[in-house]
mmCIF file of N, CA and C and ligand atoms in Angstrom:
data_model
loop_
_atom_site.group_PDB
_atom_site.id
_atom_site.type_symbol
_atom_site.label_atom_id
_atom_site.label_comp_id
_atom_site.label_asym_id
_atom_site.label_seq_id
_atom_site.Cartn_x
_atom_site.Cartn_y
_atom_site.Cartn_z
ATOM 1 N N MET A 240 1.581 17.197 8.626
ATOM 2 C CA MET A 240 0.061 16.299 8.852
ATOM 3 C C MET A 240 0.979 14.958 8.994
ATOM 4 N N PRO A 241 0.568 14.131 9.985
ATOM 5 C CA PRO A 241 1.327 12.825 10.049
ATOM 6 C C PRO A 241 0.637 11.757 8.871
ATOM 7 N N VAL A 242 1.609 10.764 8.829
ATOM 8 C CA VAL A 242 0.878 9.608 8.170
ATOM 9 C C VAL A 242 0.095 8.725 9.038
ATOM 10 N N THR A 243 -1.076 8.353 8.407
ATOM 11 C CA THR A 243 -1.833 7.428 9.373
ATOM 12 C C THR A 243 -2.297 6.261 8.444
ATOM 13 N N CYS A 244 -2.363 5.238 9.166
ATOM 14 C CA CYS A 244 -2.658 3.761 8.360
ATOM 15 C C CYS A 244 -3.502 2.919 9.254
ATOM 16 N N GLU A 245 -4.558 2.295 8.531
ATOM 17 C CA GLU A 245 -5.483 1.432 9.082
ATOM 18 C C GLU A 245 -5.524 0.210 8.573
ATOM 19 N N GLY A 246 -5.351 -0.964 9.409
ATOM 20 C CA GLY A 246 -4.872 -2.149 8.905
ATOM 21 C C GLY A 246 -6.123 -3.009 8.934
ATOM 22 N N PHE A 247 -6.448 -4.023 7.930
ATOM 23 C CA PHE A 247 -7.531 -4.626 7.847
ATOM 24 C C PHE A 247 -7.137 -6.210 7.469
ATOM 25 N N VAL A 248 -8.110 -7.248 7.924
ATOM 26 C CA VAL A 248 -8.009 -8.228 7.407
ATOM 27 C C VAL A 248 -8.990 -8.743 6.830
ATOM 28 N N ALA A 249 -9.118 -9.878 5.764
ATOM 29 C CA ALA A 249 -10.011 -10.230 4.904
ATOM 30 C C ALA A 249 -10.892 -11.002 5.677
ATOM 31 N N SER A 250 -12.261 -10.993 5.522
ATOM 32 C CA SER A 250 -13.038 -12.068 6.479
ATOM 33 C C SER A 250 -14.335 -12.243 5.360
ATOM 34 N N GLU A 251 -15.207 -13.260 5.484
ATOM 35 C CA GLU A 251 -16.211 -13.355 4.820
ATOM 36 C C GLU A 251 -17.016 -12.211 4.468
ATOM 37 N N SER A 252 -17.315 -11.397 5.522
ATOM 38 C CA SER A 252 -18.093 -10.261 5.626
ATOM 39 C C SER A 252 -17.446 -9.150 4.943
ATOM 40 N N GLY A 253 -16.691 -9.261 4.495
ATOM 41 C CA GLY A 253 -15.742 -7.741 4.062
ATOM 42 C C GLY A 253 -14.502 -7.526 4.816
ATOM 43 N N TRP A 254 -13.693 -6.532 4.710
ATOM 44 C CA TRP A 254 -12.882 -6.326 5.608
ATOM 45 C C TRP A 254 -12.918 -6.016 6.965
ATOM 46 N N ARG A 255 -12.361 -6.163 7.776
ATOM 47 C CA ARG A 255 -12.366 -5.935 9.431
ATOM 48 C C ARG A 255 -11.139 -5.204 9.855
ATOM 49 N N GLN A 256 -11.458 -3.867 10.236
ATOM 50 C CA GLN A 256 -10.385 -3.083 10.952
ATOM 51 C C GLN A 256 -9.737 -3.713 12.216
ATOM 52 N N LYS A 257 -8.432 -4.010 12.165
ATOM 53 C CA LYS A 257 -7.723 -4.708 13.308
ATOM 54 C C LYS A 257 -6.777 -3.809 14.202
ATOM 55 N N SER A 258 -5.999 -2.713 13.068
ATOM 56 C CA SER A 258 -4.923 -2.185 13.571
ATOM 57 C C SER A 258 -4.843 -0.820 13.087
ATOM 58 N N ASN A 259 -4.202 0.298 13.717
ATOM 59 C CA ASN A 259 -3.614 1.392 12.867
ATOM 60 C C ASN A 259 -2.400 1.763 13.233
ATOM 61 N N GLY A 260 -2.063 2.845 12.813
ATOM 62 C CA GLY A 260 -0.569 3.216 12.886
ATOM 63 C C GLY A 260 -0.415 4.771 12.256
ATOM 64 N N SER A 261 0.591 5.390 13.171
ATOM 65 C CA SER A 261 0.679 6.728 12.796
ATOM 66 C C SER A 261 2.197 7.270 13.068
ATOM 67 N N ALA A 262 2.968 8.139 12.068
ATOM 68 C CA ALA A 262 4.070 8.326 12.084
ATOM 69 C C ALA A 262 4.099 9.863 11.879
ATOM 70 N N GLU A 263 5.169 10.513 12.242
ATOM 71 C CA GLU A 263 5.589 12.258 11.954
ATOM 72 C C GLU A 263 6.532 11.895 10.673
ATOM 73 N N ARG A 264 6.412 13.124 9.946
ATOM 74 C CA ARG A 264 7.633 12.963 9.089
ATOM 75 C C ARG A 264 8.765 13.054 9.686
ATOM 76 N N GLY A 265 9.698 12.309 9.286
ATOM 77 C CA GLY A 265 11.199 12.050 9.535
ATOM 78 C C GLY A 265 11.067 10.796 10.576
ATOM 79 N N SER A 266 9.924 10.402 10.859
ATOM 80 C CA SER A 266 10.524 8.965 11.932
ATOM 81 C C SER A 266 11.148 7.794 10.936
ATOM 82 N N ARG A 267 11.924 6.839 11.609
ATOM 83 C CA ARG A 267 12.575 5.744 11.147
ATOM 84 C C ARG A 267 11.380 4.719 10.260
ATOM 85 N N ALA A 268 12.126 4.255 9.159
ATOM 86 C CA ALA A 268 11.325 3.521 8.599
ATOM 87 C C ALA A 268 10.453 2.685 9.311
ATOM 88 N N THR A 269 11.214 1.935 9.967
ATOM 89 C CA THR A 269 10.537 0.626 10.898
ATOM 90 C C THR A 269 9.430 1.350 12.141
ATOM 91 N N ASP A 270 9.533 2.652 12.004
ATOM 92 C CA ASP A 270 8.441 3.457 12.976
ATOM 93 C C ASP A 270 7.213 3.701 11.904
ATOM 94 N N HIS A 271 7.330 3.840 10.508
ATOM 95 C CA HIS A 271 6.468 4.382 9.632
ATOM 96 C C HIS A 271 5.295 3.563 9.989
ATOM 97 N N ALA A 272 4.058 4.465 9.990
ATOM 98 C CA ALA A 272 2.601 4.135 10.040
ATOM 99 C C ALA A 272 2.183 2.740 9.793
ATOM 100 N N GLU A 273 2.442 2.374 8.287
ATOM 101 C CA GLU A 273 2.085 0.863 7.649
ATOM 102 C C GLU A 273 2.803 -0.204 8.392
ATOM 103 N N ARG A 274 4.226 0.155 8.827
ATOM 104 C CA ARG A 274 4.965 -1.033 9.605
ATOM 105 C C ARG A 274 4.257 -1.056 11.034
ATOM 106 N N VAL A 275 3.554 0.033 11.886
ATOM 107 C CA VAL A 275 3.353 -0.110 13.013
ATOM 108 C C VAL A 275 1.954 -0.944 12.964
ATOM 109 N N ALA A 276 1.255 -0.494 11.973
ATOM 110 C CA ALA A 276 -0.304 -1.208 11.677
ATOM 111 C C ALA A 276 -0.271 -2.872 10.998
ATOM 112 N N TRP A 277 1.069 -2.974 10.670
ATOM 113 C CA TRP A 277 0.948 -4.403 10.140
ATOM 114 C C TRP A 277 1.505 -5.309 11.320
ATOM 115 N N ALA A 278 2.572 -4.843 12.040
ATOM 116 C CA ALA A 278 2.836 -5.434 13.281
ATOM 117 C C ALA A 278 1.750 -6.059 14.116
ATOM 118 N N LYS A 279 0.554 -5.015 14.307
ATOM 119 C CA LYS A 279 -0.654 -5.579 15.038
ATOM 120 C C LYS A 279 -1.534 -6.209 14.342
ATOM 121 N N LEU A 280 -1.539 -6.658 12.955
ATOM 122 C CA LEU A 280 -2.763 -7.546 12.718
ATOM 123 C C LEU A 280 -2.398 -8.964 12.749
ATOM 124 N N PRO A 281 -3.384 -9.480 12.932
ATOM 125 C CA PRO A 281 -3.653 -11.103 13.195
ATOM 126 C C PRO A 281 -3.408 -11.926 11.783
ATOM 127 N N GLY A 282 -3.339 -13.066 11.945
ATOM 128 C CA GLY A 282 -3.177 -13.855 10.596
ATOM 129 C C GLY A 282 -3.949 -13.607 9.866
ATOM 130 N N SER A 283 -4.249 -13.992 8.614
ATOM 131 C CA SER A 283 -5.572 -13.632 7.592
ATOM 132 C C SER A 283 -4.910 -14.111 6.022
ATOM 133 N N ALA A 284 -5.741 -14.552 5.488
ATOM 134 C CA ALA A 284 -5.693 -14.981 3.868
ATOM 135 C C ALA A 284 -5.153 -13.726 3.138
ATOM 136 N N ALA A 285 -5.489 -12.539 3.628
ATOM 137 C CA ALA A 285 -5.019 -11.228 2.803
ATOM 138 C C ALA A 285 -5.281 -10.117 3.435
ATOM 139 N N PHE A 286 -4.547 -9.091 3.502
ATOM 140 C CA PHE A 286 -4.373 -7.822 4.162
ATOM 141 C C PHE A 286 -4.511 -6.891 3.467
ATOM 142 N N LEU A 287 -5.124 -5.485 4.002
ATOM 143 C CA LEU A 287 -5.329 -4.359 3.364
ATOM 144 C C LEU A 287 -4.978 -3.291 4.690
ATOM 145 N N LEU A 288 -4.107 -2.234 4.070
ATOM 146 C CA LEU A 288 -3.792 -1.263 4.824
ATOM 147 C C LEU A 288 -3.953 -0.095 3.944
ATOM 148 N N VAL A 289 -4.871 0.751 4.511
ATOM 149 C CA VAL A 289 -5.266 2.144 3.759
ATOM 150 C C VAL A 289 -4.358 3.179 4.695
ATOM 151 N N GLN A 290 -3.851 4.116 3.620
ATOM 152 C CA GLN A 290 -2.892 5.084 4.213
ATOM 153 C C GLN A 290 -2.917 6.358 3.528
ATOM 154 N N ASN A 291 -2.739 7.392 4.394
ATOM 155 C CA ASN A 291 -2.766 8.929 3.295
ATOM 156 C C ASN A 291 -1.480 9.159 2.794
ATOM 157 N N ALA A 292 -0.601 7.990 2.385
ATOM 158 C CA ALA A 292 0.766 8.302 1.706
ATOM 159 C C ALA A 292 1.038 7.258 0.898
ATOM 160 N N TYR A 293 1.893 7.058 0.043
ATOM 161 C CA TYR A 293 2.636 6.131 -0.455
ATOM 162 C C TYR A 293 3.702 5.632 0.664
ATOM 163 N N PRO A 294 4.133 4.082 0.554
ATOM 164 C CA PRO A 294 5.150 3.665 0.958
ATOM 165 C C PRO A 294 6.446 4.167 0.480
ATOM 166 N N CYS A 295 7.346 4.473 1.579
ATOM 167 C CA CYS A 295 8.323 5.094 1.239
ATOM 168 C C CYS A 295 9.281 3.747 0.654
ATOM 169 N N CYS A 296 10.538 4.175 0.283
ATOM 170 C CA CYS A 296 11.054 2.925 -0.861
ATOM 171 C C CYS A 296 11.620 1.677 0.472
ATOM 172 N N ASP A 297 11.680 2.230 1.669
ATOM 173 C CA ASP A 297 12.196 1.173 2.364
ATOM 174 C C ASP A 297 10.871 0.265 2.830
ATOM 175 N N CYS A 298 9.904 1.033 3.028
ATOM 176 C CA CYS A 298 8.622 0.188 3.344
ATOM 177 C C CYS A 298 8.168 -0.877 2.218
ATOM 178 N N HIS A 299 8.347 0.012 1.092
ATOM 179 C CA HIS A 299 8.091 -0.835 -0.152
ATOM 180 C C HIS A 299 8.903 -1.921 -0.407
ATOM 181 N N GLN A 300 9.985 -2.150 0.010
ATOM 182 C CA GLN A 300 10.754 -3.395 0.066
ATOM 183 C C GLN A 300 10.580 -4.169 1.175
ATOM 184 N N PHE A 301 10.154 -3.676 2.288
ATOM 185 C CA PHE A 301 9.587 -4.649 3.401
ATOM 186 C C PHE A 301 8.326 -5.438 3.223
ATOM 187 N N PHE A 302 7.517 -4.739 2.166
ATOM 188 C CA PHE A 302 6.218 -5.429 2.122
ATOM 189 C C PHE A 302 6.269 -6.512 0.589
ATOM 190 N N LYS A 303 7.302 -6.219 -0.140
ATOM 191 C CA LYS A 303 7.768 -7.320 -0.922
ATOM 192 C C LYS A 303 8.348 -8.547 -0.202
ATOM 193 N N GLY A 304 9.182 -8.211 0.931
ATOM 194 C CA GLY A 304 9.560 -9.025 1.522
ATOM 195 C C GLY A 304 8.753 -10.107 2.057
ATOM 196 N N GLU A 305 7.591 -9.108 3.029
ATOM 197 C CA GLU A 305 6.520 -9.741 3.516
ATOM 198 C C GLU A 305 5.892 -10.714 2.732
ATOM 199 N N SER A 306 5.623 -10.322 1.500
ATOM 200 C CA SER A 306 4.807 -10.893 0.459
ATOM 201 C C SER A 306 5.424 -12.324 0.071
ATOM 202 N N LEU A 307 6.823 -12.357 0.234
ATOM 203 C CA LEU A 307 7.709 -13.748 -0.129
ATOM 204 C C LEU A 307 7.175 -14.549 0.838
ATOM 205 N N LYS A 308 6.853 -14.146 1.877
ATOM 206 C CA LYS A 308 6.539 -15.599 3.222
ATOM 207 C C LYS A 308 5.310 -15.672 3.123
ATOM 208 N N GLY A 309 4.488 -15.730 1.992
ATOM 209 C CA GLY A 309 3.113 -16.245 1.731
ATOM 210 C C GLY A 309 1.916 -14.916 2.145
ATOM 211 N N HIS A 310 2.216 -13.783 2.343
ATOM 212 C CA HIS A 310 1.209 -12.782 2.740
ATOM 213 C C HIS A 310 0.822 -12.420 1.615
ATOM 214 N N ALA A 311 -0.426 -12.229 0.899
ATOM 215 C CA ALA A 311 -1.127 -11.379 0.149
ATOM 216 C C ALA A 311 -1.347 -10.002 0.817
ATOM 217 N N ILE A 312 -0.835 -9.128 0.569
ATOM 218 C CA ILE A 312 -0.951 -7.517 0.770
ATOM 219 C C ILE A 312 -1.622 -6.524 -0.028
ATOM 220 N N VAL A 313 -2.614 -5.724 0.323
ATOM 221 C CA VAL A 313 -2.867 -4.619 -0.617
ATOM 222 C C VAL A 313 -2.518 -3.409 0.199
ATOM 223 N N ILE A 314 -2.116 -2.428 -0.245
ATOM 224 C CA ILE A 314 -2.197 -0.957 0.384
ATOM 225 C C ILE A 314 -2.959 0.003 -0.834
ATOM 226 N N LYS A 315 -3.996 0.556 0.075
ATOM 227 C CA LYS A 315 -4.561 1.592 -0.720
ATOM 228 C C LYS A 315 -4.083 2.930 -0.277
ATOM 229 N N VAL A 316 -3.541 3.666 -1.150
ATOM 230 C CA VAL A 316 -2.891 5.002 -0.910
ATOM 231 C C VAL A 316 -4.020 6.077 -1.457
ATOM 232 N N ASP A 317 -4.424 6.880 -0.696
ATOM 233 C CA ASP A 317 -5.253 7.841 -0.888
ATOM 234 C C ASP A 317 -5.000 9.337 -0.867
ATOM 235 N N ASP A 318 -3.782 9.470 -0.355
ATOM 236 C CA ASP A 318 -3.192 10.928 -0.264
ATOM 237 C C ASP A 318 -1.387 10.770 -0.439
ATOM 238 N N ASN A 319 -0.998 11.722 -0.442
ATOM 239 C CA ASN A 319 0.557 11.932 -0.940
ATOM 240 C C ASN A 319 1.136 12.694 0.380
ATOM 241 N N GLN A 320 0.859 12.549 1.656
ATOM 242 C CA GLN A 320 1.379 12.762 2.709
ATOM 243 C C GLN A 320 2.514 12.009 2.849
ATOM 244 N N GLY A 321 4.004 12.840 3.287
ATOM 245 C CA GLY A 321 5.140 12.132 3.280
ATOM 246 C C GLY A 321 6.166 12.124 1.719
ATOM 247 N N ASP A 322 5.054 12.584 0.610
ATOM 248 C CA ASP A 322 5.904 12.850 -0.576
ATOM 249 C C ASP A 322 6.732 11.784 -1.047
ATOM 250 N N TYR A 323 6.192 10.350 -1.131
ATOM 251 C CA TYR A 323 7.152 9.015 -1.288
ATOM 252 C C TYR A 323 6.510 8.808 -2.728
ATOM 253 N N SER A 324 5.734 9.724 -3.408
ATOM 254 C CA SER A 324 5.378 9.150 -4.894
ATOM 255 C C SER A 324 6.408 8.969 -5.763
ATOM 256 N N ALA A 325 7.492 9.868 -5.590
ATOM 257 C CA ALA A 325 8.479 9.819 -6.314
ATOM 258 C C ALA A 325 9.424 8.409 -6.177
ATOM 259 N N ASP A 326 9.162 7.422 -5.290
ATOM 260 C CA ASP A 326 9.707 6.215 -4.642
ATOM 261 C C ASP A 326 9.028 5.372 -5.999
ATOM 262 N N HIS A 327 7.634 5.490 -6.440
ATOM 263 C CA HIS A 327 7.087 4.637 -6.955
ATOM 264 C C HIS A 327 6.925 4.809 -8.242
ATOM 265 N N PHE A 328 7.046 6.305 -9.153
ATOM 266 C CA PHE A 328 6.902 6.450 -10.643
ATOM 267 C C PHE A 328 7.369 7.241 -11.052
ATOM 268 N N GLN A 329 8.053 6.982 -12.272
ATOM 269 C CA GLN A 329 8.839 7.981 -12.789
ATOM 270 C C GLN A 329 8.021 8.301 -14.473
ATOM 271 N N ASP A 330 8.570 9.568 -14.885
ATOM 272 C CA ASP A 330 7.784 9.380 -16.256
ATOM 273 C C ASP A 330 8.882 8.885 -17.523
ATOM 274 N N ALA A 331 8.243 9.128 -18.655
ATOM 275 C CA ALA A 331 8.885 8.338 -19.408
ATOM 276 C C ALA A 331 10.577 8.246 -19.595
ATOM 277 N N ARG A 332 11.124 9.695 -19.075
ATOM 278 C CA ARG A 332 12.339 10.205 -19.260
ATOM 279 C C ARG A 332 13.003 9.771 -17.953
ATOM 280 N N GLY A 333 12.604 9.071 -17.162
ATOM 281 C CA GLY A 333 13.119 8.526 -15.661
ATOM 282 C C GLY A 333 13.035 9.430 -14.623
ATOM 283 N N ARG A 334 12.338 10.915 -14.877
ATOM 284 C CA ARG A 334 12.440 11.608 -13.838
ATOM 285 C C ARG A 334 11.124 11.273 -12.837
ATOM 286 N N PRO A 335 11.268 11.336 -11.476
ATOM 287 C CA PRO A 335 10.617 10.914 -10.659
ATOM 288 C C PRO A 335 9.278 11.918 -10.721
ATOM 289 N N ILE A 336 8.121 11.208 -10.291
ATOM 290 C CA ILE A 336 6.805 12.033 -10.662
ATOM 291 C C ILE A 336 6.345 12.103 -9.156
ATOM 292 N N LEU A 337 6.260 13.400 -8.774
ATOM 293 C CA LEU A 337 6.262 13.875 -7.144
ATOM 294 C C LEU A 337 4.781 13.669 -6.897
ATOM 295 N N ARG A 338 3.683 13.918 -7.872
ATOM 296 C CA ARG A 338 2.417 13.813 -7.579
ATOM 297 C C ARG A 338 1.747 12.487 -8.223
ATOM 298 N N GLY A 339 2.058 11.463 -7.762
ATOM 299 C CA GLY A 339 1.559 10.141 -8.306
ATOM 300 C C GLY A 339 -0.024 10.323 -8.365
ATOM 301 N N SER A 340 -0.697 9.660 -9.106
ATOM 302 C CA SER A 340 -2.147 9.546 -9.215
ATOM 303 C C SER A 340 -2.898 8.872 -7.948
ATOM 304 N N LEU A 341 -3.817 9.485 -7.592
ATOM 305 C CA LEU A 341 -4.550 8.801 -6.592
ATOM 306 C C LEU A 341 -5.947 8.921 -6.883
ATOM 307 N N PRO A 342 -6.585 7.743 -6.139
ATOM 308 C CA PRO A 342 -5.836 6.664 -5.243
ATOM 309 C C PRO A 342 -4.972 5.939 -6.113
ATOM 310 N N CYS A 343 -4.066 5.145 -5.400
ATOM 311 C CA CYS A 343 -3.320 4.347 -6.075
ATOM 312 C C CYS A 343 -3.492 2.808 -4.886
ATOM 313 N N ILE A 344 -3.379 1.633 -5.751
ATOM 314 C CA ILE A 344 -3.638 0.255 -4.997
ATOM 315 C C ILE A 344 -2.170 -0.108 -5.393
ATOM 316 N N ILE A 345 -1.712 -0.779 -4.384
ATOM 317 C CA ILE A 345 -0.281 -1.826 -4.514
ATOM 318 C C ILE A 345 -0.681 -2.772 -4.034
ATOM 319 N N TYR A 346 -0.595 -3.991 -4.984
ATOM 320 C CA TYR A 346 -0.559 -5.275 -4.560
ATOM 321 C C TYR A 346 0.783 -5.863 -4.245
ATOM 322 N N TYR A 347 1.065 -6.392 -3.261
ATOM 323 C CA TYR A 347 2.299 -7.250 -2.882
ATOM 324 C C TYR A 347 1.994 -8.674 -2.771
ATOM 325 N N PHE A 348 2.704 -9.186 -3.736
ATOM 326 C CA PHE A 348 2.200 -10.924 -3.938
ATOM 327 C C PHE A 348 3.491 -11.434 -4.467
ATOM 328 N N ASN A 349 3.770 -12.731 -3.814
ATOM 329 C CA ASN A 349 5.152 -13.572 -4.254
ATOM 330 C C ASN A 349 6.334 -12.309 -4.446
ATOM 331 N N GLY A 350 6.605 -11.627 -3.638
ATOM 332 C CA GLY A 350 7.889 -10.716 -3.796
ATOM 333 C C GLY A 350 7.814 -9.588 -4.988
ATOM 334 N N VAL A 351 6.636 -9.597 -5.540
ATOM 335 C CA VAL A 351 6.291 -8.459 -6.412
ATOM 336 C C VAL A 351 5.445 -7.510 -6.130
ATOM 337 N N SER A 352 5.256 -6.252 -6.680
ATOM 338 C CA SER A 352 4.399 -5.248 -6.354
ATOM 339 C C SER A 352 3.630 -4.909 -7.751
ATOM 340 N N THR A 353 2.440 -4.809 -7.628
ATOM 341 C CA THR A 353 1.654 -4.237 -8.877
ATOM 342 C C THR A 353 0.897 -3.008 -8.528
ATOM 343 N N HIS A 354 1.138 -1.798 -9.127
ATOM 344 C CA HIS A 354 0.319 -0.642 -8.930
ATOM 345 C C HIS A 354 -0.626 -0.431 -9.809
ATOM 346 N N VAL A 355 -1.907 -0.423 -9.459
ATOM 347 C CA VAL A 355 -2.972 0.133 -10.100
ATOM 348 C C VAL A 355 -3.990 1.386 -9.433
ATOM 349 N N THR A 356 -3.877 2.293 -10.669
ATOM 350 C CA THR A 356 -4.296 3.623 -10.552
ATOM 351 C C THR A 356 -5.750 3.974 -11.223
ATOM 352 N N MET A 357 -6.454 4.632 -10.627
ATOM 353 C CA MET A 357 -7.688 5.271 -11.597
ATOM 354 C C MET A 357 -7.355 5.244 -13.136
ATOM 355 N N SER A 358 -6.263 6.045 -13.196
ATOM 356 C CA SER A 358 -5.858 6.355 -14.760
ATOM 357 C C SER A 358 -5.729 5.154 -15.754
ATOM 358 N N ASP A 359 -4.996 3.988 -14.859
ATOM 359 C CA ASP A 359 -5.379 2.618 -15.512
ATOM 360 C C ASP A 359 -6.727 2.100 -15.711
ATOM 361 N N ALA A 360 -7.486 2.230 -14.735
ATOM 362 C CA ALA A 360 -8.951 1.848 -15.065
ATOM 363 C C ALA A 360 -9.398 2.541 -16.099
ATOM 364 N N MET A 361 -9.474 3.623 -16.105
ATOM 365 C CA MET A 361 -9.942 4.879 -17.115
ATOM 366 C C MET A 361 -9.553 4.510 -18.300
ATOM 367 N N ALA A 362 -8.143 3.755 -18.336
ATOM 368 C CA ALA A 362 -7.586 3.479 -19.703
ATOM 369 C C ALA A 362 -7.942 2.301 -20.108
ATOM 370 N N GLY A 363 -8.296 1.461 -19.489
ATOM 371 C CA GLY A 363 -8.958 0.105 -19.841
ATOM 372 C C GLY A 363 -7.529 -0.810 -19.648
ATOM 373 N N ARG A 364 -6.575 -0.581 -18.950
ATOM 374 C CA ARG A 364 -5.443 -1.176 -18.689
ATOM 375 C C ARG A 364 -5.927 -2.129 -17.379
ATOM 376 N N ALA A 365 -5.331 -3.264 -17.005
ATOM 377 C CA ALA A 365 -5.351 -4.368 -16.181
ATOM 378 C C ALA A 365 -5.626 -3.340 -14.623
ATOM 379 N N SER A 366 -6.595 -3.458 -14.210
ATOM 380 C CA SER A 366 -7.011 -2.734 -13.198
ATOM 381 C C SER A 366 -7.264 -3.381 -11.722
ATOM 382 N N GLY A 367 -6.949 -4.837 -11.528
ATOM 383 C CA GLY A 367 -7.437 -5.557 -10.529
ATOM 384 C C GLY A 367 -5.900 -6.502 -10.090
ATOM 385 N N PRO A 368 -6.265 -7.316 -9.263
ATOM 386 C CA PRO A 368 -5.116 -7.759 -8.402
ATOM 387 C C PRO A 368 -4.506 -8.831 -9.442
ATOM 388 N N PRO A 369 -3.127 -8.906 -9.534
ATOM 389 C CA PRO A 369 -2.193 -9.776 -10.163
ATOM 390 C C PRO A 369 -2.952 -11.223 -9.995
ATOM 391 N N ALA A 370 -2.310 -12.051 -11.212
ATOM 392 C CA ALA A 370 -2.970 -13.271 -11.364
ATOM 393 C C ALA A 370 -2.755 -14.250 -9.957
ATOM 394 N N ASN A 371 -3.662 -15.022 -9.753
ATOM 395 C CA ASN A 371 -3.398 -15.860 -8.565
ATOM 396 C C ASN A 371 -3.069 -15.428 -7.062
ATOM 397 N N PHE A 372 -3.721 -13.984 -7.064
ATOM 398 C CA PHE A 372 -3.866 -13.334 -5.605
ATOM 399 C C PHE A 372 -5.268 -13.932 -5.330
ATOM 400 N N PRO A 373 -5.423 -14.177 -4.156
ATOM 401 C CA PRO A 373 -6.265 -14.676 -3.275
ATOM 402 C C PRO A 373 -7.623 -13.895 -3.656
ATOM 403 N N ALA A 374 -8.761 -14.290 -3.588
ATOM 404 C CA ALA A 374 -10.319 -13.673 -3.458
ATOM 405 C C ALA A 374 -10.177 -12.772 -2.306
ATOM 406 N N ILE A 375 -10.619 -11.467 -2.825
ATOM 407 C CA ILE A 375 -10.696 -10.490 -1.503
ATOM 408 C C ILE A 375 -11.757 -9.824 -1.735
ATOM 409 N N PRO A 376 -12.499 -9.252 -0.693
ATOM 410 C CA PRO A 376 -13.669 -8.474 -0.595
ATOM 411 C C PRO A 376 -13.243 -7.096 -1.453
ATOM 412 N N ASP A 377 -14.236 -6.566 -1.796
ATOM 413 C CA ASP A 377 -14.077 -5.202 -2.445
ATOM 414 C C ASP A 377 -13.416 -4.001 -1.820
ATOM 415 N N LEU A 378 -12.667 -3.378 -2.159
ATOM 416 C CA LEU A 378 -11.883 -2.401 -1.374
ATOM 417 C C LEU A 378 -12.710 -1.285 -1.097
ATOM 418 N N PRO A 379 -12.486 -0.584 0.128
ATOM 419 C CA PRO A 379 -13.776 0.634 0.634
ATOM 420 C C PRO A 379 -13.095 1.800 -0.379
ATOM 421 N N GLU A 380 -13.843 2.470 -0.520
ATOM 422 C CA GLU A 380 -13.991 3.715 -1.574
ATOM 423 C C GLU A 380 -13.029 4.370 -0.956
HETATM 424 ZN ZN1 ZN B 1296 8.054 3.910 5.296
#
């Protein structure tokens, strides 16, 4: 199953879809779905990418870098196609977690990523955007 991504920009009336991307397993990171969708988005105060996979470690670093350019980026991960969960989560002994919690929201801001999962929200841990992240519309279910 290919990884697919839909790109949105924030507007007064909510998130507006402006792009999409798709990639087959094994494609180069620069051709990954979120990179394709990202490249087609117009300027905005905040961006949302919704995809059926965690970003690979390459794309994860790429979006940290983009956030250093002043972009506020949210990636909503709602499936684990691509099996990149292990690039994001390790257990207490440092072993990769192959099936990360879903959905997972990743905020990229000022070069730092913040992961928020349903388990965080249900455990009463911080479950919103990081401090000083721009105001954004509610995320799609
Ligand atoms: Zn990637």
